[in-house]
PDB file of C-alpha atoms in Angstrom:
ATOM      1  CA  UNK I   1       0.072   0.146  -0.041  1.00  0.00           C
ATOM      2  CA  UNK I   2       1.280   3.324  -0.982  1.00  0.00           C
ATOM      3  CA  UNK I   3       2.011   6.252   1.539  1.00  0.00           C
ATOM      4  CA  UNK I   4      -0.474   8.964   1.760  1.00  0.00           C
ATOM      5  CA  UNK I   5       0.762  12.161   0.395  1.00  0.00           C
ATOM      6  CA  UNK I   6       1.012  15.130   2.369  1.00  0.00           C
ATOM      7  CA  UNK I   7      -0.693  17.881   2.596  1.00  0.00           C
ATOM      8  CA  UNK I   8       0.539  20.660   4.670  1.00  0.00           C
ATOM      9  CA  UNK I   9      -2.039  23.458   5.757  1.00  0.00           C
ATOM     10  CA  UNK I  10      -1.160  26.449   6.502  1.00  0.00           C
ATOM     11  CA  UNK I  11      -3.410  27.016   9.705  1.00  0.00           C
ATOM     12  CA  UNK I  12      -4.469  25.302  12.812  1.00  0.00           C
ATOM     13  CA  UNK I  13      -6.937  26.604  14.923  1.00  0.00           C
ATOM     14  CA  UNK I  14      -8.977  29.110  12.498  1.00  0.00           C
ATOM     15  CA  UNK I  15     -12.283  28.417  11.809  1.00  0.00           C
ATOM     16  CA  UNK I  16     -11.945  27.514   8.276  1.00  0.00           C
ATOM     17  CA  UNK I  17      -8.242  25.684   9.024  1.00  0.00           C
ATOM     18  CA  UNK I  18      -9.490  23.528  12.130  1.00  0.00           C
ATOM     19  CA  UNK I  19     -12.619  21.813   9.544  1.00  0.00           C
ATOM     20  CA  UNK I  20     -10.017  21.595   6.820  1.00  0.00           C
ATOM     21  CA  UNK I  21      -8.117  19.359   9.430  1.00  0.00           C
ATOM     22  CA  UNK I  22     -10.796  17.254   9.119  1.00  0.00           C
ATOM     23  CA  UNK I  23     -12.112  17.131   5.983  1.00  0.00           C
ATOM     24  CA  UNK I  24      -8.934  16.653   4.085  1.00  0.00           C
ATOM     25  CA  UNK I  25      -7.498  13.636   6.229  1.00  0.00           C
ATOM     26  CA  UNK I  26      -9.417  11.505   3.896  1.00  0.00           C
ATOM     27  CA  UNK I  27      -7.228  12.584   0.853  1.00  0.00           C
ATOM     28  CA  UNK I  28      -3.528  12.592   2.478  1.00  0.00           C
ATOM     29  CA  UNK I  29      -2.014  12.912   5.965  1.00  0.00           C
ATOM     30  CA  UNK I  30      -2.690  16.374   6.996  1.00  0.00           C
ATOM     31  CA  UNK I  31       0.468  18.312   8.738  1.00  0.00           C
ATOM     32  CA  UNK I  32      -0.345  22.125   9.855  1.00  0.00           C
ATOM     33  CA  UNK I  33       1.738  25.044   9.953  1.00  0.00           C
ATOM     34  CA  UNK I  34       1.096  27.732  11.917  1.00  0.00           C
ATOM     35  CA  UNK I  35       1.165  29.529  15.505  1.00  0.00           C
ATOM     36  CA  UNK I  36      -1.741  27.976  17.887  1.00  0.00           C
ATOM     37  CA  UNK I  37      -0.883  24.528  18.450  1.00  0.00           C
ATOM     38  CA  UNK I  38       0.273  23.465  14.773  1.00  0.00           C
ATOM     39  CA  UNK I  39       2.059  20.568  13.942  1.00  0.00           C
ATOM     40  CA  UNK I  40       4.999  22.969  13.279  1.00  0.00           C
ATOM     41  CA  UNK I  41       4.949  26.632  14.257  1.00  0.00           C
ATOM     42  CA  UNK I  42       5.519  29.340  11.846  1.00  0.00           C
ATOM     43  CA  UNK I  43       5.571  32.856  11.984  1.00  0.00           C
ATOM     44  CA  UNK I  44       4.130  33.623   8.589  1.00  0.00           C
ATOM     45  CA  UNK I  45       6.416  37.429   8.856  1.00  0.00           C
ATOM     46  CA  UNK I  46       9.648  35.219   8.687  1.00  0.00           C
ATOM     47  CA  UNK I  47       9.922  34.364   4.889  1.00  0.00           C
ATOM     48  CA  UNK I  48      13.199  32.139   5.710  1.00  0.00           C
ATOM     49  CA  UNK I  49      10.978  29.947   8.004  1.00  0.00           C
ATOM     50  CA  UNK I  50       8.488  28.973   5.462  1.00  0.00           C
ATOM     51  CA  UNK I  51      11.046  28.326   2.734  1.00  0.00           C
ATOM     52  CA  UNK I  52      12.733  26.062   5.183  1.00  0.00           C
ATOM     53  CA  UNK I  53       9.550  24.577   6.150  1.00  0.00           C
ATOM     54  CA  UNK I  54       8.913  23.557   2.543  1.00  0.00           C
ATOM     55  CA  UNK I  55      11.954  21.961   1.719  1.00  0.00           C
ATOM     56  CA  UNK I  56      12.065  20.106   5.014  1.00  0.00           C
ATOM     57  CA  UNK I  57       8.469  18.832   4.071  1.00  0.00           C
ATOM     58  CA  UNK I  58       8.519  18.673   0.601  1.00  0.00           C
ATOM     59  CA  UNK I  59       4.778  18.254   0.540  1.00  0.00           C
ATOM     60  CA  UNK I  60       2.296  16.662  -2.401  1.00  0.00           C
ATOM     61  CA  UNK I  61      -0.124  19.794  -1.763  1.00  0.00           C
ATOM     62  CA  UNK I  62      -0.467  23.276  -0.265  1.00  0.00           C
ATOM     63  CA  UNK I  63      -2.946  24.595   1.178  1.00  0.00           C
ATOM     64  CA  UNK I  64      -3.250  28.009   2.630  1.00  0.00           C
ATOM     65  CA  UNK I  65      -6.078  28.868   5.195  1.00  0.00           C
ATOM     66  CA  UNK I  66      -4.052  31.479   6.658  1.00  0.00           C
ATOM     67  CA  UNK I  67      -5.221  35.571   6.419  1.00  0.00           C
ATOM     68  CA  UNK I  68      -4.825  38.951   7.611  1.00  0.00           C
ATOM     69  CA  UNK I  69      -8.691  39.176   8.400  1.00  0.00           C
ATOM     70  CA  UNK I  70      -8.773  42.431  10.891  1.00  0.00           C
ATOM     71  CA  UNK I  71     -10.771  44.001   8.162  1.00  0.00           C
ATOM     72  CA  UNK I  72     -10.604  47.709   9.941  1.00  0.00           C
ATOM     73  CA  UNK I  73      -7.173  47.367  11.920  1.00  0.00           C
ATOM     74  CA  UNK I  74      -5.609  46.596   8.256  1.00  0.00           C
ATOM     75  CA  UNK I  75      -6.115  50.367   7.707  1.00  0.00           C
ATOM     76  CA  UNK I  76      -4.111  51.195   9.946  1.00  0.00           C
ATOM     77  CA  UNK I  77      -1.888  47.704   9.484  1.00  0.00           C
ATOM     78  CA  UNK I  78      -1.414  47.913   6.129  1.00  0.00           C
ATOM     79  CA  UNK I  79       2.232  46.483   6.060  1.00  0.00           C
ATOM     80  CA  UNK I  80       1.247  43.564   8.067  1.00  0.00           C
ATOM     81  CA  UNK I  81      -2.037  42.814   5.937  1.00  0.00           C
ATOM     82  CA  UNK I  82       0.046  43.064   2.684  1.00  0.00           C
ATOM     83  CA  UNK I  83       2.853  40.560   4.143  1.00  0.00           C
ATOM     84  CA  UNK I  84       0.130  38.094   5.372  1.00  0.00           C
ATOM     85  CA  UNK I  85      -2.001  38.679   2.479  1.00  0.00           C
ATOM     86  CA  UNK I  86       0.089  39.185  -0.577  1.00  0.00           C
ATOM     87  CA  UNK I  87       3.894  39.096   0.223  1.00  0.00           C
ATOM     88  CA  UNK I  88       3.357  35.614   1.876  1.00  0.00           C
ATOM     89  CA  UNK I  89       0.701  34.021  -1.023  1.00  0.00           C
ATOM     90  CA  UNK I  90       3.438  34.621  -3.615  1.00  0.00           C
ATOM     91  CA  UNK I  91       6.208  33.218  -1.391  1.00  0.00           C
ATOM     92  CA  UNK I  92       4.458  30.170  -1.704  1.00  0.00           C
ATOM     93  CA  UNK I  93       3.829  30.229  -5.051  1.00  0.00           C
ATOM     94  CA  UNK I  94       7.163  30.482  -6.020  1.00  0.00           C
ATOM     95  CA  UNK I  95       8.250  27.709  -3.745  1.00  0.00           C
ATOM     96  CA  UNK I  96       5.306  25.981  -5.542  1.00  0.00           C
ATOM     97  CA  UNK I  97       6.470  26.451  -8.768  1.00  0.00           C
ATOM     98  CA  UNK I  98      10.249  25.613  -8.023  1.00  0.00           C
ATOM     99  CA  UNK I  99       9.036  22.188  -6.090  1.00  0.00           C
ATOM    100  CA  UNK I 100       6.351  20.990  -8.311  1.00  0.00           C
ATOM    101  CA  UNK I 101       3.969  21.597  -5.517  1.00  0.00           C
ATOM    102  CA  UNK I 102       0.357  22.581  -6.168  1.00  0.00           C
ATOM    103  CA  UNK I 103      -0.748  25.343  -4.139  1.00  0.00           C
ATOM    104  CA  UNK I 104      -4.667  25.978  -2.913  1.00  0.00           C
ATOM    105  CA  UNK I 105      -5.403  29.172  -1.658  1.00  0.00           C
ATOM    106  CA  UNK I 106      -8.721  31.022  -0.212  1.00  0.00           C
ATOM    107  CA  UNK I 107      -9.460  34.530  -1.320  1.00  0.00           C
ATOM    108  CA  UNK I 108     -12.519  36.720  -0.449  1.00  0.00           C
ATOM    109  CA  UNK I 109     -15.868  39.117  -1.834  1.00  0.00           C
ATOM    110  CA  UNK I 110     -13.534  41.988  -0.470  1.00  0.00           C
ATOM    111  CA  UNK I 111     -12.069  41.723  -3.906  1.00  0.00           C
ATOM    112  CA  UNK I 112     -15.038  43.192  -5.666  1.00  0.00           C
ATOM    113  CA  UNK I 113     -16.247  46.779  -4.797  1.00  0.00           C
ATOM    114  CA  UNK I 114     -19.908  45.825  -3.827  1.00  0.00           C
ATOM    115  CA  UNK I 115     -21.687  47.740  -6.179  1.00  0.00           C
ATOM    116  CA  UNK I 116     -23.926  45.423  -8.092  1.00  0.00           C
ATOM    117  CA  UNK I 117     -27.100  43.899  -8.066  1.00  0.00           C
ATOM    118  CA  UNK I 118     -26.589  40.082  -9.629  1.00  0.00           C
ATOM    119  CA  UNK I 119     -24.060  38.000  -8.231  1.00  0.00           C
ATOM    120  CA  UNK I 120     -20.430  38.200  -8.843  1.00  0.00           C
ATOM    121  CA  UNK I 121     -18.919  36.180 -11.083  1.00  0.00           C
ATOM    122  CA  UNK I 122     -14.690  35.126 -11.442  1.00  0.00           C
ATOM    123  CA  UNK I 123     -14.332  37.441 -14.375  1.00  0.00           C
ATOM    124  CA  UNK I 124     -15.788  40.390 -13.430  1.00  0.00           C
ATOM    125  CA  UNK I 125     -13.464  43.383 -12.632  1.00  0.00           C
ATOM    126  CA  UNK I 126     -11.796  43.236  -9.126  1.00  0.00           C
ATOM    127  CA  UNK I 127     -12.319  46.717  -7.519  1.00  0.00           C
ATOM    128  CA  UNK I 128     -11.622  46.550  -3.813  1.00  0.00           C
ATOM    129  CA  UNK I 129     -12.357  49.411  -1.355  1.00  0.00           C
ATOM    130  CA  UNK I 130     -10.398  48.423   1.409  1.00  0.00           C
ATOM    131  CA  UNK I 131      -6.865  47.139   2.466  1.00  0.00           C
ATOM    132  CA  UNK I 132      -8.071  44.380   3.027  1.00  0.00           C
ATOM    133  CA  UNK I 133      -9.627  43.638  -0.040  1.00  0.00           C
ATOM    134  CA  UNK I 134      -6.485  45.050  -1.708  1.00  0.00           C
ATOM    135  CA  UNK I 135      -3.975  43.290  -0.036  1.00  0.00           C
ATOM    136  CA  UNK I 136      -5.940  40.132  -0.869  1.00  0.00           C
ATOM    137  CA  UNK I 137      -6.555  40.915  -4.430  1.00  0.00           C
ATOM    138  CA  UNK I 138      -2.616  41.213  -4.588  1.00  0.00           C
ATOM    139  CA  UNK I 139      -2.336  37.765  -2.716  1.00  0.00           C
ATOM    140  CA  UNK I 140      -4.560  36.387  -5.470  1.00  0.00           C
ATOM    141  CA  UNK I 141      -2.360  38.104  -8.375  1.00  0.00           C
ATOM    142  CA  UNK I 142       1.159  37.133  -6.873  1.00  0.00           C
ATOM    143  CA  UNK I 143       0.316  33.305  -7.138  1.00  0.00           C
ATOM    144  CA  UNK I 144      -1.151  33.561 -10.317  1.00  0.00           C
ATOM    145  CA  UNK I 145       2.233  35.319 -11.399  1.00  0.00           C
ATOM    146  CA  UNK I 146       4.290  32.541  -9.999  1.00  0.00           C
ATOM    147  CA  UNK I 147       3.315  30.293 -12.199  1.00  0.00           C
ATOM    148  CA  UNK I 148       2.588  27.561  -9.611  1.00  0.00           C
ATOM    149  CA  UNK I 149      -0.189  24.775 -10.127  1.00  0.00           C
ATOM    150  CA  UNK I 150      -2.769  26.599  -8.167  1.00  0.00           C
ATOM    151  CA  UNK I 151      -6.010  26.625  -7.865  1.00  0.00           C
ATOM    152  CA  UNK I 152      -7.930  29.837  -5.690  1.00  0.00           C
ATOM    153  CA  UNK I 153     -11.581  29.731  -4.244  1.00  0.00           C
ATOM    154  CA  UNK I 154     -12.722  32.658  -3.174  1.00  0.00           C
ATOM    155  CA  UNK I 155     -15.634  32.637  -0.310  1.00  0.00           C
ATOM    156  CA  UNK I 156     -17.672  35.406   1.449  1.00  0.00           C
ATOM    157  CA  UNK I 157     -19.285  35.661   5.374  1.00  0.00           C
ATOM    158  CA  UNK I 158     -17.058  32.301   6.709  1.00  0.00           C
ATOM    159  CA  UNK I 159     -18.693  31.617   9.916  1.00  0.00           C
ATOM    160  CA  UNK I 160     -18.513  28.639  12.067  1.00  0.00           C
ATOM    161  CA  UNK I 161     -18.226  27.162  15.883  1.00  0.00           C
ATOM    162  CA  UNK I 162     -14.852  28.326  16.107  1.00  0.00           C
ATOM    163  CA  UNK I 163     -12.761  31.715  15.836  1.00  0.00           C
ATOM    164  CA  UNK I 164     -13.981  34.985  15.391  1.00  0.00           C
ATOM    165  CA  UNK I 165     -17.271  35.567  13.558  1.00  0.00           C
ATOM    166  CA  UNK I 166     -20.359  36.561  13.179  1.00  0.00           C
ATOM    167  CA  UNK I 167     -22.154  33.543  14.574  1.00  0.00           C
ATOM    168  CA  UNK I 168     -20.415  33.743  17.659  1.00  0.00           C
ATOM    169  CA  UNK I 169     -20.671  37.777  18.116  1.00  0.00           C
ATOM    170  CA  UNK I 170     -24.189  37.817  17.789  1.00  0.00           C
ATOM    171  CA  UNK I 171     -24.485  34.559  20.046  1.00  0.00           C
ATOM    172  CA  UNK I 172     -23.010  36.429  22.806  1.00  0.00           C
ATOM    173  CA  UNK I 173     -24.648  39.789  22.190  1.00  0.00           C
ATOM    174  CA  UNK I 174     -28.050  38.017  22.406  1.00  0.00           C
ATOM    175  CA  UNK I 175     -26.958  37.625  25.747  1.00  0.00           C
ATOM    176  CA  UNK I 176     -25.652  40.863  26.858  1.00  0.00           C
ATOM    177  CA  UNK I 177     -28.563  43.054  25.206  1.00  0.00           C
ATOM    178  CA  UNK I 178     -32.221  43.832  24.933  1.00  0.00           C
ATOM    179  CA  UNK I 179     -31.805  45.747  21.828  1.00  0.00           C
ATOM    180  CA  UNK I 180     -29.187  45.247  19.363  1.00  0.00           C
ATOM    181  CA  UNK I 181     -28.850  47.046  15.237  1.00  0.00           C
ATOM    182  CA  UNK I 182     -27.728  45.224  12.533  1.00  0.00           C
ATOM    183  CA  UNK I 183     -26.462  46.290   9.104  1.00  0.00           C
ATOM    184  CA  UNK I 184     -29.698  45.696   6.758  1.00  0.00           C
ATOM    185  CA  UNK I 185     -28.594  47.083   3.394  1.00  0.00           C
ATOM    186  CA  UNK I 186     -25.096  44.651   3.359  1.00  0.00           C
ATOM    187  CA  UNK I 187     -26.339  41.229   1.088  1.00  0.00           C
ATOM    188  CA  UNK I 188     -24.277  38.513   0.807  1.00  0.00           C
ATOM    189  CA  UNK I 189     -24.299  34.532   1.195  1.00  0.00           C
ATOM    190  CA  UNK I 190     -23.488  33.503   5.091  1.00  0.00           C
ATOM    191  CA  UNK I 191     -21.201  30.205   4.912  1.00  0.00           C
ATOM    192  CA  UNK I 192     -20.338  27.549   7.251  1.00  0.00           C
ATOM    193  CA  UNK I 193     -17.189  27.192   7.483  1.00  0.00           C
ATOM    194  CA  UNK I 194     -18.081  22.936   8.207  1.00  0.00           C
ATOM    195  CA  UNK I 195     -19.329  22.998   4.869  1.00  0.00           C
ATOM    196  CA  UNK I 196     -16.374  25.156   2.706  1.00  0.00           C
ATOM    197  CA  UNK I 197     -13.956  22.683   3.749  1.00  0.00           C
ATOM    198  CA  UNK I 198     -16.378  19.659   2.488  1.00  0.00           C
ATOM    199  CA  UNK I 199     -16.729  21.299  -0.256  1.00  0.00           C
ATOM    200  CA  UNK I 200     -12.969  22.574  -0.450  1.00  0.00           C
ATOM    201  CA  UNK I 201     -11.950  18.416  -0.222  1.00  0.00           C
ATOM    202  CA  UNK I 202     -14.669  17.129  -2.970  1.00  0.00           C
ATOM    203  CA  UNK I 203     -12.569  19.424  -5.430  1.00  0.00           C
ATOM    204  CA  UNK I 204      -9.435  18.192  -4.380  1.00  0.00           C
ATOM    205  CA  UNK I 205     -10.409  14.688  -4.516  1.00  0.00           C
ATOM    206  CA  UNK I 206     -11.139  15.186  -8.179  1.00  0.00           C
ATOM    207  CA  UNK I 207      -7.563  16.637  -8.510  1.00  0.00           C
ATOM    208  CA  UNK I 208      -5.487  13.302  -7.269  1.00  0.00           C
ATOM    209  CA  UNK I 209      -3.579  11.562  -9.618  1.00  0.00           C
ATOM    210  CA  UNK I 210      -3.112   8.069 -10.162  1.00  0.00           C
ATOM    211  CA  UNK I 211       0.476   8.050  -8.302  1.00  0.00           C
ATOM    212  CA  UNK I 212      -0.981   9.673  -5.270  1.00  0.00           C
ATOM    213  CA  UNK I 213      -0.273  13.265  -5.296  1.00  0.00           C
ATOM    214  CA  UNK I 214      -1.969  16.160  -6.941  1.00  0.00           C
ATOM    215  CA  UNK I 215      -2.503  18.097  -9.858  1.00  0.00           C
ATOM    216  CA  UNK I 216      -5.125  20.942 -11.076  1.00  0.00           C
ATOM    217  CA  UNK I 217      -4.549  20.101 -14.206  1.00  0.00           C
ATOM    218  CA  UNK I 218      -7.301  22.454 -16.861  1.00  0.00           C
ATOM    219  CA  UNK I 219      -8.143  24.462 -13.891  1.00  0.00           C
ATOM    220  CA  UNK I 220      -4.290  25.216 -12.942  1.00  0.00           C
ATOM    221  CA  UNK I 221      -4.475  29.032 -12.673  1.00  0.00           C
ATOM    222  CA  UNK I 222      -8.238  29.517 -12.396  1.00  0.00           C
ATOM    223  CA  UNK I 223     -10.685  31.142  -9.252  1.00  0.00           C
ATOM    224  CA  UNK I 224     -13.557  29.575  -8.863  1.00  0.00           C
ATOM    225  CA  UNK I 225     -16.565  31.171  -6.297  1.00  0.00           C
ATOM    226  CA  UNK I 226     -17.495  29.119  -3.304  1.00  0.00           C
ATOM    227  CA  UNK I 227     -20.122  29.851  -0.993  1.00  0.00           C
ATOM    228  CA  UNK I 228     -23.463  28.826   0.206  1.00  0.00           C
ATOM    229  CA  UNK I 229     -26.598  29.537  -1.791  1.00  0.00           C
ATOM    230  CA  UNK I 230     -29.194  32.217  -1.816  1.00  0.00           C
ATOM    231  CA  UNK I 231     -28.397  35.359   0.043  1.00  0.00           C
ATOM    232  CA  UNK I 232     -29.292  37.457   3.450  1.00  0.00           C
ATOM    233  CA  UNK I 233     -28.555  40.863   4.693  1.00  0.00           C
ATOM    234  CA  UNK I 234     -26.476  40.819   8.102  1.00  0.00           C
ATOM    235  CA  UNK I 235     -30.009  41.962   9.803  1.00  0.00           C
ATOM    236  CA  UNK I 236     -31.899  38.675   8.036  1.00  0.00           C
ATOM    237  CA  UNK I 237     -28.370  36.202   8.973  1.00  0.00           C
ATOM    238  CA  UNK I 238     -29.032  37.464  12.712  1.00  0.00           C
ATOM    239  CA  UNK I 239     -32.632  37.203  12.336  1.00  0.00           C
ATOM    240  CA  UNK I 240     -32.207  33.548  11.637  1.00  0.00           C
ATOM    241  CA  UNK I 241     -29.549  33.064  14.146  1.00  0.00           C
ATOM    242  CA  UNK I 242     -32.090  34.346  17.166  1.00  0.00           C
ATOM    243  CA  UNK I 243     -35.031  32.493  15.559  1.00  0.00           C
ATOM    244  CA  UNK I 244     -32.684  28.925  16.838  1.00  0.00           C
ATOM    245  CA  UNK I 245     -31.395  30.316  19.984  1.00  0.00           C
ATOM    246  CA  UNK I 246     -34.504  30.905  22.085  1.00  0.00           C
ATOM    247  CA  UNK I 247     -32.929  34.410  23.488  1.00  0.00           C
ATOM    248  CA  UNK I 248     -34.979  37.549  23.690  1.00  0.00           C
ATOM    249  CA  UNK I 249     -33.369  40.378  21.661  1.00  0.00           C
ATOM    250  CA  UNK I 250     -34.963  43.137  19.430  1.00  0.00           C
ATOM    251  CA  UNK I 251     -33.474  43.295  15.958  1.00  0.00           C
ATOM    252  CA  UNK I 252     -33.489  46.919  14.660  1.00  0.00           C
ATOM    253  CA  UNK I 253     -32.879  47.055  10.964  1.00  0.00           C
ATOM    254  CA  UNK I 254     -29.671  49.682  10.637  1.00  0.00           C
ATOM    255  CA  UNK I 255     -27.877  51.469   7.094  1.00  0.00           C
ATOM    256  CA  UNK I 256     -24.639  51.781   6.599  1.00  0.00           C
ATOM    257  CA  UNK I 257     -24.246  55.198   7.767  1.00  0.00           C
ATOM    258  CA  UNK I 258     -25.685  54.172  10.774  1.00  0.00           C
ATOM    259  CA  UNK I 259     -22.707  51.818  11.775  1.00  0.00           C
ATOM    260  CA  UNK I 260     -19.551  53.434  10.389  1.00  0.00           C
ATOM    261  CA  UNK I 261     -16.262  51.659  10.324  1.00  0.00           C
ATOM    262  CA  UNK I 262     -12.833  52.343   9.278  1.00  0.00           C
ATOM    263  CA  UNK I 263     -12.898  49.901   6.619  1.00  0.00           C
ATOM    264  CA  UNK I 264     -15.442  50.283   3.566  1.00  0.00           C
ATOM    265  CA  UNK I 265     -17.702  46.988   3.548  1.00  0.00           C
ATOM    266  CA  UNK I 266     -18.937  45.344  -0.198  1.00  0.00           C
ATOM    267  CA  UNK I 267     -23.034  46.147  -0.258  1.00  0.00           C
ATOM    268  CA  UNK I 268     -23.446  43.547  -2.746  1.00  0.00           C
ATOM    269  CA  UNK I 269     -21.267  40.340  -1.860  1.00  0.00           C
ATOM    270  CA  UNK I 270     -23.062  37.743  -3.434  1.00  0.00           C
ATOM    271  CA  UNK I 271     -20.959  35.575  -5.699  1.00  0.00           C
ATOM    272  CA  UNK I 272     -21.879  33.062  -8.424  1.00  0.00           C
ATOM    273  CA  UNK I 273     -21.064  29.384  -7.920  1.00  0.00           C
ATOM    274  CA  UNK I 274     -22.290  28.345 -11.243  1.00  0.00           C
ATOM    275  CA  UNK I 275     -18.477  28.015 -12.985  1.00  0.00           C
ATOM    276  CA  UNK I 276     -17.482  25.613  -9.922  1.00  0.00           C
ATOM    277  CA  UNK I 277     -20.588  23.352 -10.245  1.00  0.00           C
ATOM    278  CA  UNK I 278     -20.020  23.303 -13.940  1.00  0.00           C
ATOM    279  CA  UNK I 279     -16.111  22.390 -13.172  1.00  0.00           C
ATOM    280  CA  UNK I 280     -16.087  20.239 -10.379  1.00  0.00           C
ATOM    281  CA  UNK I 281     -20.043  19.145  -9.693  1.00  0.00           C
ATOM    282  CA  UNK I 282     -19.699  20.854  -6.212  1.00  0.00           C
ATOM    283  CA  UNK I 283     -22.406  23.363  -5.134  1.00  0.00           C
ATOM    284  CA  UNK I 284     -23.515  24.294  -1.431  1.00  0.00           C
ATOM    285  CA  UNK I 285     -27.011  24.016  -0.216  1.00  0.00           C
ATOM    286  CA  UNK I 286     -28.924  27.517   1.274  1.00  0.00           C
ATOM    287  CA  UNK I 287     -27.518  29.261   3.866  1.00  0.00           C
ATOM    288  CA  UNK I 288     -30.236  28.481   5.793  1.00  0.00           C
ATOM    289  CA  UNK I 289     -29.725  25.134   5.625  1.00  0.00           C
ATOM    290  CA  UNK I 290     -26.059  25.757   6.644  1.00  0.00           C
ATOM    291  CA  UNK I 291     -27.000  27.547   9.660  1.00  0.00           C
ATOM    292  CA  UNK I 292     -29.343  24.931  10.974  1.00  0.00           C
ATOM    293  CA  UNK I 293     -26.815  22.395  10.831  1.00  0.00           C
ATOM    294  CA  UNK I 294     -24.673  24.533  12.450  1.00  0.00           C
ATOM    295  CA  UNK I 295     -26.569  25.350  14.903  1.00  0.00           C
ATOM    296  CA  UNK I 296     -27.492  21.768  15.765  1.00  0.00           C
ATOM    297  CA  UNK I 297     -24.419  21.041  16.089  1.00  0.00           C
ATOM    298  CA  UNK I 298     -23.880  23.646  18.910  1.00  0.00           C
ATOM    299  CA  UNK I 299     -27.288  22.218  20.701  1.00  0.00           C
ATOM    300  CA  UNK I 300     -26.144  19.446  23.927  1.00  0.00           C
ATOM    301  CA  UNK I 301     -27.711  16.295  22.916  1.00  0.00           C
ATOM    302  CA  UNK I 302     -31.241  16.077  24.634  1.00  0.00           C
TER     303      UNK I 302
END
């Protein structure tokens, strides 16, 4: 029996990386690299350490689930945001190209302006309006420029049982406040990290080679969108969470202008998933279905 291919996962305890550690396990030996309990400690600001780790492990595949995601803080920490979201991704691509290691990378809806009324397609022109979005777009461009065998999955509005995300924030606030204002004029597709990770594994399963490695083949260098189906405003998302929580809290719809933030948010972040479905036969269910399953898992057994 041949050995399982080694999958180097950048990230460990984040909401997506934690799920990927489980969903990718049937495809290979998943080894995580990061700072919080990972199999290998890695400070992503240290380019030499990244280079040394990849050369030491020589994985069959690199999966990057790390990012600088403090959207507002990025406005004042531009150098760090670009280091993690752009420079590091380019370095992964360079190593992948030199060592013949495919690279799968996750990006974001923030690469778009948000000025739309129909789901964004992969070939729509990116026009990010925040440092976070600009740094993530720079990461996409750096990876593609490296000429590595790569695949980029853009996603949006990710939530889960771990990490810092909208679901956990709302559940905390429901206990603390009797009334809460939630933005009702920004739209996206809330995407459960578990389903995002499982769909990623389904895509990668189709990219395995007969000799145990991975190749993206005709899809190398392509970008695909991967989110839940449907759309919601933040207010609608919060209301759905509240309805399942049993808490009592009044949710008032407010405008973006009533909730100013340092970084601009896209008003419309719904992504079209048609290309991914056509290429890999993978499509996530409606966001309400994903939320129901996630909340069901949170509940203690009866």
